Short mmCIF file of C-alpha atoms in Angstrom, two decimals:
data_model
loop_
_atom_site.label_atom_id
_atom_site.label_comp_id
_atom_site.label_asym_id
_atom_site.label_seq_id
_atom_site.Cartn_x
_atom_site.Cartn_y
_atom_site.Cartn_z
CA MET B 17 -45.64 -67.45 -58.89
CA SER B 18 -46.35 -71.02 -58.41
CA SER B 19 -43.71 -73.80 -57.10
CA SER B 20 -44.01 -75.44 -60.56
CA GLU B 21 -42.84 -72.23 -62.15
CA ILE B 22 -39.29 -72.55 -63.68
CA LEU B 23 -36.74 -70.57 -61.72
CA THR B 24 -35.82 -67.39 -63.89
CA SER B 25 -32.90 -65.30 -63.14
CA GLN B 26 -35.16 -62.34 -62.46
CA GLY B 27 -37.15 -64.39 -60.10
CA TYR B 28 -34.02 -65.74 -58.50
CA ILE B 29 -32.93 -62.27 -57.84
CA GLN B 30 -36.17 -60.98 -56.74
CA HIS B 31 -36.46 -63.89 -54.35
CA HIS B 32 -33.04 -62.89 -52.66
CA LEU B 33 -33.98 -59.35 -52.49
CA THR B 34 -37.18 -59.84 -50.56
CA ASN B 35 -37.35 -59.88 -46.77
CA LEU B 36 -39.29 -62.35 -44.68
CA THR B 37 -42.23 -59.83 -43.85
CA LEU B 38 -44.58 -60.40 -41.25
CA GLY B 39 -47.72 -58.18 -41.11
CA VAL B 40 -51.27 -57.45 -41.99
CA HIS B 41 -52.11 -57.70 -45.73
CA PRO B 42 -55.15 -55.51 -46.53
CA GLU B 43 -56.49 -58.84 -48.39
CA HIS B 44 -54.85 -61.81 -47.08
CA GLY B 45 -54.72 -60.71 -43.50
CA PHE B 46 -52.22 -61.22 -40.81
CA GLY B 47 -49.31 -63.40 -41.98
CA PHE B 48 -46.13 -63.64 -43.87
CA ALA B 49 -45.84 -61.82 -47.14
CA HIS B 50 -45.73 -64.15 -50.32
CA SER B 51 -44.14 -61.68 -52.60
CA SER B 52 -42.53 -58.45 -52.57
CA ALA B 53 -45.68 -56.83 -53.64
CA ASP B 54 -47.38 -58.28 -50.77
CA ALA B 55 -44.72 -56.92 -48.44
CA ALA B 56 -45.24 -53.70 -50.09
CA ALA B 57 -48.98 -53.81 -49.56
CA MET B 58 -48.46 -54.33 -45.80
CA GLY B 59 -47.45 -50.68 -45.41
CA PHE B 60 -45.50 -49.50 -42.33
CA TRP B 61 -46.87 -51.83 -39.86
CA ALA B 62 -44.98 -54.91 -40.89
CA VAL B 63 -41.86 -56.36 -39.73
CA ASN B 64 -38.68 -57.90 -41.56
CA VAL B 65 -38.37 -60.97 -39.16
CA ASP B 66 -35.10 -62.06 -41.07
CA THR B 67 -33.56 -58.68 -40.36
CA VAL B 68 -34.59 -58.26 -36.91
CA PHE B 69 -33.78 -61.79 -35.98
CA PHE B 70 -30.25 -61.76 -37.52
CA SER B 71 -29.39 -58.44 -36.26
CA VAL B 72 -30.51 -59.19 -32.59
CA LEU B 73 -28.81 -62.73 -32.82
CA LEU B 74 -25.57 -60.97 -33.92
CA GLY B 75 -25.87 -58.26 -31.50
CA GLY B 76 -26.48 -60.60 -28.89
CA LEU B 77 -23.44 -62.64 -30.06
CA PHE B 78 -21.40 -59.64 -29.66
CA LEU B 79 -22.54 -58.62 -26.35
CA TRP B 80 -22.47 -62.23 -24.96
CA PHE B 81 -18.92 -62.42 -26.01
CA PHE B 82 -17.76 -59.15 -24.51
CA LYS B 83 -19.68 -59.54 -21.46
CA GLY B 84 -18.00 -62.98 -20.87
CA VAL B 85 -14.57 -61.15 -21.33
CA ALA B 86 -15.74 -58.44 -19.01
CA GLU B 87 -16.79 -60.73 -16.38
CA LYS B 88 -13.52 -62.34 -16.09
CA VAL B 89 -11.27 -59.39 -17.16
CA THR B 90 -7.86 -59.31 -15.39
CA ALA B 91 -5.34 -56.39 -15.19
CA GLY B 92 -2.67 -59.30 -15.22
CA ILE B 93 -1.69 -61.15 -18.23
CA PRO B 94 -4.58 -61.48 -20.50
CA ALA B 95 -5.40 -64.86 -22.35
CA GLY B 96 -7.44 -66.01 -25.24
CA ALA B 97 -10.71 -64.32 -25.55
CA GLN B 98 -9.49 -61.26 -23.53
CA ASN B 99 -6.55 -60.63 -25.91
CA PHE B 100 -9.00 -60.37 -28.87
CA ALA B 101 -11.56 -58.16 -26.93
CA GLU B 102 -8.76 -55.96 -25.79
CA TRP B 103 -7.37 -55.67 -29.35
CA ILE B 104 -10.88 -54.42 -30.44
CA VAL B 105 -11.38 -52.15 -27.45
CA ASP B 106 -7.98 -50.69 -27.80
CA PHE B 107 -8.59 -50.16 -31.40
CA VAL B 108 -11.95 -48.47 -30.70
CA GLU B 109 -10.68 -46.28 -27.86
CA ASP B 110 -7.70 -45.06 -30.10
CA ASN B 111 -10.17 -43.90 -32.76
CA VAL B 112 -12.40 -42.24 -29.96
CA ARG B 113 -9.36 -40.56 -28.51
CA GLY B 114 -8.29 -39.51 -31.68
CA SER B 115 -11.43 -38.02 -33.00
CA PHE B 116 -13.65 -37.08 -30.05
CA ASN B 117 -12.49 -34.11 -27.97
CA ALA B 118 -15.21 -33.63 -25.42
CA LYS B 119 -15.93 -35.95 -22.34
CA ASN B 120 -18.70 -38.27 -22.74
CA ALA B 121 -18.80 -41.74 -21.31
CA MET B 122 -21.26 -43.06 -23.85
CA VAL B 123 -19.44 -42.36 -27.10
CA ALA B 124 -16.75 -45.16 -26.86
CA PRO B 125 -19.19 -48.14 -25.95
CA LEU B 126 -21.42 -46.57 -28.70
CA ALA B 127 -18.42 -46.74 -31.26
CA LEU B 128 -17.55 -50.21 -30.14
CA THR B 129 -21.25 -51.47 -30.28
CA ILE B 130 -21.52 -50.02 -33.82
CA PHE B 131 -18.15 -51.37 -35.10
CA ALA B 132 -18.77 -54.91 -33.85
CA TRP B 133 -22.35 -55.03 -34.46
CA VAL B 134 -22.21 -53.66 -38.13
CA PHE B 135 -19.12 -55.84 -38.71
CA LEU B 136 -21.02 -58.96 -37.64
CA MET B 137 -24.00 -58.05 -39.75
CA ASN B 138 -21.78 -57.43 -42.92
CA LEU B 139 -20.10 -60.61 -42.28
CA MET B 140 -23.15 -62.71 -42.83
CA ASP B 141 -22.53 -61.61 -46.46
CA LEU B 142 -19.74 -64.04 -46.63
CA LEU B 143 -21.91 -67.08 -46.19
CA PRO B 144 -22.75 -68.73 -49.44
CA VAL B 145 -25.82 -66.74 -50.66
CA ASP B 146 -28.18 -69.66 -51.00
CA LEU B 147 -27.18 -71.62 -47.95
CA LEU B 148 -29.40 -70.10 -45.15
CA PRO B 149 -32.36 -69.41 -47.57
CA TYR B 150 -32.15 -72.84 -48.84
CA LEU B 151 -32.06 -74.66 -45.44
CA PHE B 152 -34.94 -72.28 -44.26
CA GLY B 153 -37.16 -72.98 -47.24
CA GLN B 154 -36.59 -76.73 -46.67
CA PHE B 155 -37.22 -76.14 -42.97
CA ILE B 156 -40.44 -74.38 -43.62
CA ALA B 157 -41.46 -76.78 -46.41
CA VAL B 158 -41.61 -79.45 -43.47
CA PHE B 159 -44.46 -77.33 -42.27
CA GLY B 160 -46.39 -77.55 -45.54
CA ALA B 161 -45.17 -74.02 -46.94
CA ASP B 162 -44.05 -73.49 -50.46
CA PRO B 163 -40.22 -72.86 -50.29
CA HIS B 164 -40.55 -70.53 -53.35
CA HIS B 165 -42.35 -68.10 -51.30
CA VAL B 166 -40.41 -68.21 -48.31
CA PHE B 167 -37.91 -65.47 -48.33
CA LEU B 168 -34.93 -65.06 -46.03
CA ARG B 169 -32.18 -62.23 -46.25
CA VAL B 170 -29.41 -63.07 -43.97
CA VAL B 171 -27.57 -59.72 -44.05
CA PRO B 172 -29.39 -57.41 -41.82
CA THR B 173 -27.29 -54.36 -43.40
CA THR B 174 -28.78 -54.92 -46.88
CA ASP B 175 -32.18 -53.93 -45.41
CA PRO B 176 -32.40 -50.18 -45.25
CA ASN B 177 -34.53 -50.56 -42.01
CA ALA B 178 -31.31 -51.79 -40.10
CA THR B 179 -28.98 -48.95 -41.52
CA PHE B 180 -31.55 -46.04 -41.10
CA GLY B 181 -32.27 -47.63 -37.75
CA MET B 182 -28.82 -47.16 -36.60
CA ALA B 183 -28.25 -43.88 -38.45
CA LEU B 184 -31.34 -42.36 -37.11
CA THR B 185 -30.43 -43.29 -33.57
CA VAL B 186 -27.09 -41.74 -34.19
CA PHE B 187 -28.67 -38.64 -35.43
CA PHE B 188 -31.18 -38.30 -32.44
CA LEU B 189 -28.11 -38.42 -30.36
CA VAL B 190 -26.37 -35.76 -32.18
CA LEU B 191 -29.46 -33.49 -31.91
CA PHE B 192 -29.72 -34.54 -28.18
CA TYR B 193 -26.20 -33.68 -27.61
CA SER B 194 -26.04 -30.54 -29.79
CA VAL B 195 -29.11 -29.13 -27.77
CA LYS B 196 -27.54 -30.28 -24.39
CA MET B 197 -24.03 -28.78 -25.06
CA LYS B 198 -25.15 -25.68 -26.71
CA GLY B 199 -28.70 -25.08 -25.52
CA VAL B 200 -31.62 -24.79 -27.77
CA GLY B 201 -30.54 -21.28 -28.86
CA GLY B 202 -26.93 -22.23 -29.56
CA PHE B 203 -28.13 -25.11 -31.65
CA LEU B 204 -30.68 -23.09 -33.59
CA GLY B 205 -28.10 -20.00 -33.92
CA GLU B 206 -25.57 -22.70 -35.55
CA LEU B 207 -28.33 -23.81 -37.74
CA THR B 208 -29.39 -19.98 -38.96
CA LEU B 209 -26.51 -17.51 -38.19
CA GLN B 210 -23.71 -19.00 -40.23
CA PRO B 211 -21.88 -18.92 -42.55
CA PHE B 212 -23.52 -15.70 -44.02
CA GLY B 213 -24.48 -13.93 -40.93
CA LYS B 214 -28.01 -13.09 -39.79
CA PHE B 215 -29.00 -11.55 -42.91
CA GLY B 216 -28.43 -14.60 -45.12
CA LEU B 217 -30.64 -16.52 -42.58
CA PRO B 218 -32.68 -18.62 -45.38
CA ALA B 219 -29.35 -19.47 -47.14
CA ASN B 220 -27.97 -20.61 -43.72
CA LEU B 221 -31.04 -22.51 -42.87
CA LEU B 222 -30.85 -24.28 -46.15
CA LEU B 223 -27.09 -25.01 -46.13
CA GLU B 224 -26.92 -26.19 -42.39
CA GLY B 225 -30.05 -27.82 -42.81
CA ILE B 226 -28.79 -29.92 -45.75
CA SER B 227 -25.49 -30.64 -44.07
CA LEU B 228 -27.25 -31.84 -40.75
CA LEU B 229 -29.76 -34.00 -42.59
CA SER B 230 -27.13 -35.33 -44.83
CA LYS B 231 -25.43 -36.77 -41.91
CA PRO B 232 -27.75 -39.78 -41.05
CA LEU B 233 -28.80 -40.13 -44.65
CA SER B 234 -25.36 -40.58 -45.97
CA LEU B 235 -24.36 -42.86 -42.79
CA ALA B 236 -27.25 -45.00 -43.53
CA LEU B 237 -27.14 -45.16 -47.42
CA ARG B 238 -23.36 -45.70 -47.56
CA LEU B 239 -23.38 -48.89 -45.49
CA PHE B 240 -26.85 -49.98 -47.15
CA GLY B 241 -25.36 -49.25 -50.71
CA ASN B 242 -22.21 -51.12 -50.06
CA MET B 243 -23.66 -54.17 -48.72
CA TYR B 244 -26.66 -54.24 -51.03
CA ALA B 245 -24.34 -53.97 -54.01
CA GLY B 246 -21.89 -56.58 -52.61
CA GLU B 247 -24.87 -58.89 -51.90
CA MET B 248 -26.26 -58.31 -55.56
CA ILE B 249 -23.00 -59.28 -56.97
CA PHE B 250 -22.89 -62.45 -55.03
CA ILE B 251 -26.23 -63.15 -56.12
CA LEU B 252 -25.27 -62.21 -59.69
CA ILE B 253 -22.25 -64.50 -59.78
CA ALA B 254 -24.43 -67.33 -58.42
CA LEU B 255 -26.65 -67.08 -61.57
CA LEU B 256 -23.66 -68.62 -63.20
CA TYR B 257 -24.16 -72.05 -61.48
CA GLY B 258 -26.21 -74.67 -62.97
CA GLY B 259 -24.69 -74.20 -66.59
CA SER B 260 -21.77 -76.15 -67.98
CA MET B 261 -18.95 -77.23 -65.86
CA THR B 262 -16.76 -74.38 -67.10
CA LEU B 263 -19.31 -71.88 -65.82
CA ASN B 264 -19.51 -73.55 -62.49
CA ILE B 265 -15.89 -73.35 -61.97
CA THR B 266 -15.78 -69.85 -63.22
CA GLY B 267 -18.67 -68.97 -60.82
CA GLY B 268 -16.81 -70.55 -57.96
CA LEU B 269 -13.55 -68.87 -58.43
CA LEU B 270 -15.43 -65.40 -58.83
CA GLN B 271 -17.42 -65.99 -55.65
CA PHE B 272 -14.16 -66.68 -54.11
CA VAL B 273 -12.45 -63.51 -55.47
CA TRP B 274 -15.28 -61.37 -54.72
CA ALA B 275 -15.55 -62.62 -51.20
CA VAL B 276 -11.92 -61.95 -50.45
CA PHE B 277 -12.41 -58.59 -51.67
CA HIS B 278 -15.66 -58.11 -49.74
CA ILE B 279 -13.82 -58.79 -46.54
CA LEU B 280 -12.15 -55.51 -47.02
CA ILE B 281 -15.49 -53.77 -47.64
CA ILE B 282 -17.16 -55.47 -44.79
CA THR B 283 -14.52 -54.18 -42.35
CA LEU B 284 -14.15 -50.82 -43.95
CA GLN B 285 -17.75 -50.00 -43.92
CA ALA B 286 -18.06 -50.96 -40.22
CA PHE B 287 -15.08 -48.88 -39.62
CA ILE B 288 -16.31 -45.94 -41.45
CA PHE B 289 -19.85 -46.09 -39.83
CA MET B 290 -18.08 -46.09 -36.41
CA VAL B 291 -15.64 -43.11 -37.23
CA LEU B 292 -18.18 -40.98 -38.70
CA THR B 293 -20.49 -41.46 -35.73
CA ILE B 294 -17.65 -40.41 -33.52
CA VAL B 295 -17.04 -37.40 -35.46
CA TYR B 296 -20.55 -36.48 -35.94
CA LEU B 297 -20.97 -36.66 -32.12
CA ASP B 298 -17.79 -34.64 -31.64
CA MET B 299 -19.20 -32.04 -33.84
CA ALA B 300 -22.45 -31.95 -31.66
CA HIS B 301 -20.12 -31.22 -28.54
CA GLN B 302 -17.94 -28.60 -29.99
CA GLU B 303 -18.88 -25.05 -29.86
CA HIS B 304 -18.72 -23.53 -33.61
CA HIS B 305 -16.45 -20.83 -34.06
CA MET C 3 -37.35 -53.40 -49.17
CA ASN C 4 -39.77 -51.18 -47.42
CA ILE C 5 -39.26 -48.87 -44.66
CA ASN C 6 -41.59 -50.58 -41.99
CA LEU C 7 -41.74 -51.16 -38.27
CA THR C 8 -38.39 -52.98 -38.65
CA LEU C 9 -36.93 -49.43 -38.54
CA LEU C 10 -38.19 -48.76 -34.96
CA ILE C 11 -37.33 -52.22 -33.70
CA GLN C 12 -33.84 -51.85 -34.99
CA MET C 13 -33.51 -48.41 -33.43
CA ILE C 14 -34.83 -49.93 -30.15
CA SER C 15 -32.43 -52.94 -30.37
CA PHE C 16 -29.46 -50.80 -31.29
CA ALA C 17 -30.27 -48.38 -28.09
CA VAL C 18 -30.45 -51.39 -26.02
CA PHE C 19 -27.21 -52.84 -27.37
CA VAL C 20 -25.53 -49.66 -26.81
CA TRP C 21 -26.86 -49.17 -23.20
CA PHE C 22 -25.81 -52.73 -22.32
CA CYS C 23 -22.40 -52.17 -23.70
CA MET C 24 -21.98 -48.96 -22.01
CA GLN C 25 -23.14 -50.58 -18.56
CA PHE C 26 -21.83 -53.92 -18.42
CA VAL C 27 -19.11 -54.36 -21.09
CA TRP C 28 -17.04 -51.16 -21.73
CA PRO C 29 -16.26 -50.16 -18.08
CA PRO C 30 -14.76 -53.25 -16.84
CA ILE C 31 -12.44 -53.98 -19.86
CA VAL C 32 -11.26 -50.28 -20.01
CA THR C 33 -10.54 -50.33 -16.31
CA ALA C 34 -8.57 -53.48 -16.51
CA LEU C 35 -6.63 -51.98 -19.37
CA ALA C 36 -5.94 -48.71 -17.29
CA GLU C 37 -4.93 -50.74 -14.52
CA ARG C 38 -2.49 -52.80 -16.33
CA LYS C 39 -1.10 -49.64 -17.79
CA ALA C 40 -0.78 -48.18 -14.39
CA LYS C 41 0.74 -51.61 -13.28
CA ILE C 42 3.34 -51.61 -16.15
CA ALA C 43 4.29 -48.01 -15.54
CA GLU C 44 4.72 -48.75 -11.70
CA GLY C 45 7.03 -51.88 -12.69
CA LEU C 46 9.11 -49.89 -15.04
CA ALA C 47 9.50 -47.01 -12.33
CA ALA C 48 10.34 -49.71 -9.91
CA ALA C 49 13.07 -51.26 -12.25
CA GLU C 50 14.35 -47.88 -12.68
CA ARG C 51 14.69 -47.15 -9.08
CA GLY C 52 16.25 -50.58 -8.48
CA HIS C 53 18.95 -49.72 -10.98
CA GLN C 54 19.54 -46.50 -9.39
CA GLU C 55 19.59 -48.21 -5.94
CA ARG C 56 22.03 -50.75 -7.19
CA ALA C 57 24.47 -48.18 -8.80
CA ARG C 58 24.29 -46.28 -5.40
CA GLY C 59 25.07 -49.57 -3.49
CA GLU C 60 28.11 -50.32 -5.80
CA GLN C 61 29.46 -46.82 -5.27
CA HIS C 62 29.05 -47.33 -1.47
CA ALA C 63 30.71 -50.55 -1.58
CA GLN C 64 33.54 -49.26 -3.69
CA ALA C 65 34.00 -46.55 -1.09
CA LEU C 66 34.10 -48.83 1.80
CA LEU C 67 36.48 -50.93 -0.02
CA THR C 68 38.91 -48.21 -0.70
CA GLU C 69 38.54 -46.98 2.84
CA ALA C 70 39.18 -50.61 4.29
CA LYS C 71 42.27 -50.79 1.99
CA ALA C 72 43.44 -47.70 3.25
CA THR C 73 42.99 -48.68 6.74
CA ALA C 74 44.64 -52.00 6.23
CA ALA C 75 47.74 -50.32 4.68
CA GLU C 76 47.94 -47.96 7.70
CA ILE C 77 47.62 -50.84 10.31
CA VAL C 78 50.48 -52.61 8.43
CA THR C 79 52.67 -49.50 8.41
CA GLN C 80 52.16 -49.18 12.10
CA ALA C 81 52.74 -52.61 12.76
CA GLN C 82 55.98 -52.50 10.96
CA LYS C 83 57.04 -49.41 12.79
CA ARG C 84 56.04 -51.08 16.10
CA ALA C 85 57.93 -54.26 15.35
CA THR C 86 61.09 -52.25 14.47
CA GLU C 87 60.55 -50.30 17.76
CA ILE C 88 60.16 -53.68 19.56
CA VAL C 89 63.45 -54.97 18.06
CA GLU C 90 65.21 -51.90 18.96
CA GLU C 91 64.05 -51.98 22.46
CA ALA C 92 64.88 -55.59 22.76
CA LYS C 93 68.35 -54.90 21.48
CA ASP C 94 68.89 -51.96 23.93
CA ASP C 95 67.55 -54.20 26.86
CA ALA C 96 69.95 -57.00 25.76
CA ARG C 97 72.91 -54.47 25.47
CA ALA C 98 72.11 -53.05 29.04
CA GLU C 99 71.52 -56.33 30.62
CA GLY C 100 74.94 -57.44 29.07
CA GLY C 101 76.75 -54.55 30.44
CA ARG C 102 75.17 -54.95 33.63
CA LEU C 103 76.34 -58.78 33.64
CA VAL C 104 79.75 -57.67 32.61
CA ALA C 105 79.83 -55.11 35.43
CA ALA C 106 78.50 -57.67 37.97
CA ALA C 107 81.18 -60.16 36.67
CA GLN C 108 83.98 -57.58 37.03
CA ALA C 109 82.94 -56.62 40.53
CA GLU C 110 82.97 -60.21 41.66
CA ILE C 111 86.32 -60.79 40.16
CA GLU C 112 87.37 -57.59 42.10
CA ARG C 113 85.98 -58.86 45.18
CA GLU C 114 87.56 -62.28 44.54
CA THR C 115 90.94 -60.72 43.73
CA ASN C 116 90.80 -58.69 46.90
CA ARG C 117 89.72 -61.59 49.09
CA ALA C 118 92.52 -63.77 47.72
CA ARG C 119 95.17 -61.01 48.10
CA GLU C 120 93.96 -60.67 51.61
CA GLU C 121 94.37 -64.29 52.45
CA LEU C 122 97.43 -64.41 50.72
CA ARG C 123 98.80 -61.65 52.88
CA GLU C 124 97.57 -63.28 56.09
CA ARG C 125 99.16 -66.38 54.93
CA VAL C 126 102.38 -64.62 54.06
CA ALA C 127 102.42 -62.93 57.41
CA ALA C 128 101.63 -66.17 59.23
CA LEU C 129 104.43 -67.85 57.20
CA ALA C 130 106.85 -64.90 57.88
CA ILE C 131 105.94 -64.90 61.37
CA ALA C 132 106.44 -68.84 61.49
CA ALA C 133 109.71 -68.42 59.64
CA ALA C 134 110.92 -65.60 61.95
CA GLU C 135 109.90 -67.56 65.00
CA LYS C 136 111.84 -70.40 63.91
CA ILE C 137 114.94 -67.95 62.93
CA LEU C 138 114.55 -65.82 66.08
CA HIS C 139 113.37 -68.69 68.24
CA LYS C 140 113.16 -67.35 71.71
CA GLU C 141 114.75 -64.20 70.76
CA ILE C 142 111.78 -62.57 69.66
CA ASP C 143 108.66 -62.38 71.85
CA VAL C 144 105.41 -62.97 70.18
CA ALA C 145 103.62 -60.47 72.20
CA THR C 146 106.23 -57.84 72.05
CA HIS C 147 107.19 -57.83 68.32
CA ARG C 148 103.71 -58.71 67.18
CA SER C 149 103.05 -55.10 65.80
CA LEU C 150 106.47 -55.02 64.15
CA VAL C 151 105.73 -58.18 62.01
CA ASP C 152 102.17 -56.88 61.39
CA THR C 153 103.83 -53.80 59.66
CA PHE C 154 106.28 -55.88 58.04
CA ALA C 155 103.53 -58.11 56.56
CA LYS C 156 101.45 -55.10 55.45
CA GLN C 157 104.38 -54.00 53.39
CA LEU C 158 104.21 -57.22 51.37
#
């Protein structure tokens, strides 16, 4: 693609679905990928700078806000930010208390972090699809780069790296606590000795193995799939712009309607990720019957 | 859309966020919430205690009031009784005093009557003697007939 190339629908979509990837290209050497093919060629040792930047920024925002509240927290009459933070903390605590029966000081903060972080990352989806990428492209163009080859995906949860990153961390915690609470033998026994008893060992291992592995997989793919699809619809609606006035207005209306509906998905996905994490960790803590 | 190093970075950031949240964010807020809950419970309990205390106080006051009323009534009854007694006593005293005065007056009258009678008797005796002297001039010797005249005078 060159800068003079006419923007096609396919190119537009492609552009929006490519991360700003920094890595070592086998041919071009170290630098930002100029296309999705470049990014793929960089292999594992590359970083999606946009995903990392926005997710760390939003995580930092979350912690900064809550740390600010925690420092001035009072048992007396709460005000302003504390009310808001307490509302969320109460909500998370209720969920943890309802689903998690063992004692573990880490689960509730973990749940809060997941909920707030995923929510904020998803919330980026409500920014107009072209706003930040366009501004970023213009900004980079100042340094002489071609804006058409500058990618920026502002919603970290549409990058499987982000969702799998969290899901795998949760998965490792599940493994860790399973082994910690039940011992290696208990955990392996759970994996192999049920539901068919010791003579059905291969079948048990297959079933339990799938059920174990499906936890992080479903956790990551659910969030990724929902956000990716939502983003995709925003992009598709955005394709309507630039035609006639009627199309512009229709596109605007559709964006608005989809954004309103998307608020539900944003919150729901953050909530589901949190609740499932709590439930998985609860299962890890419980002795099986 | 490739799985790459970002995955590890995301895992590490996530772990750091969770650690930070667990270390510095969650405990103070939850502690404050628990503290407030305890405070509210305490406040409610105190209010309940206050209610009970007030009810007990009111009961106590009512009892005191009833007792005071009874005492007052008793005092009034006693005072009335005492007043009647005093009046009766005074009447008795007055009656006794009156009796005594009457008796004294009668005694006085008696004494005065007796004295007057005595005086009268003497005067009559003297008059009789004087009259007899005049009638019996020289015939009667005062010294010799004195006892005779006295006897006569006494018979008056």
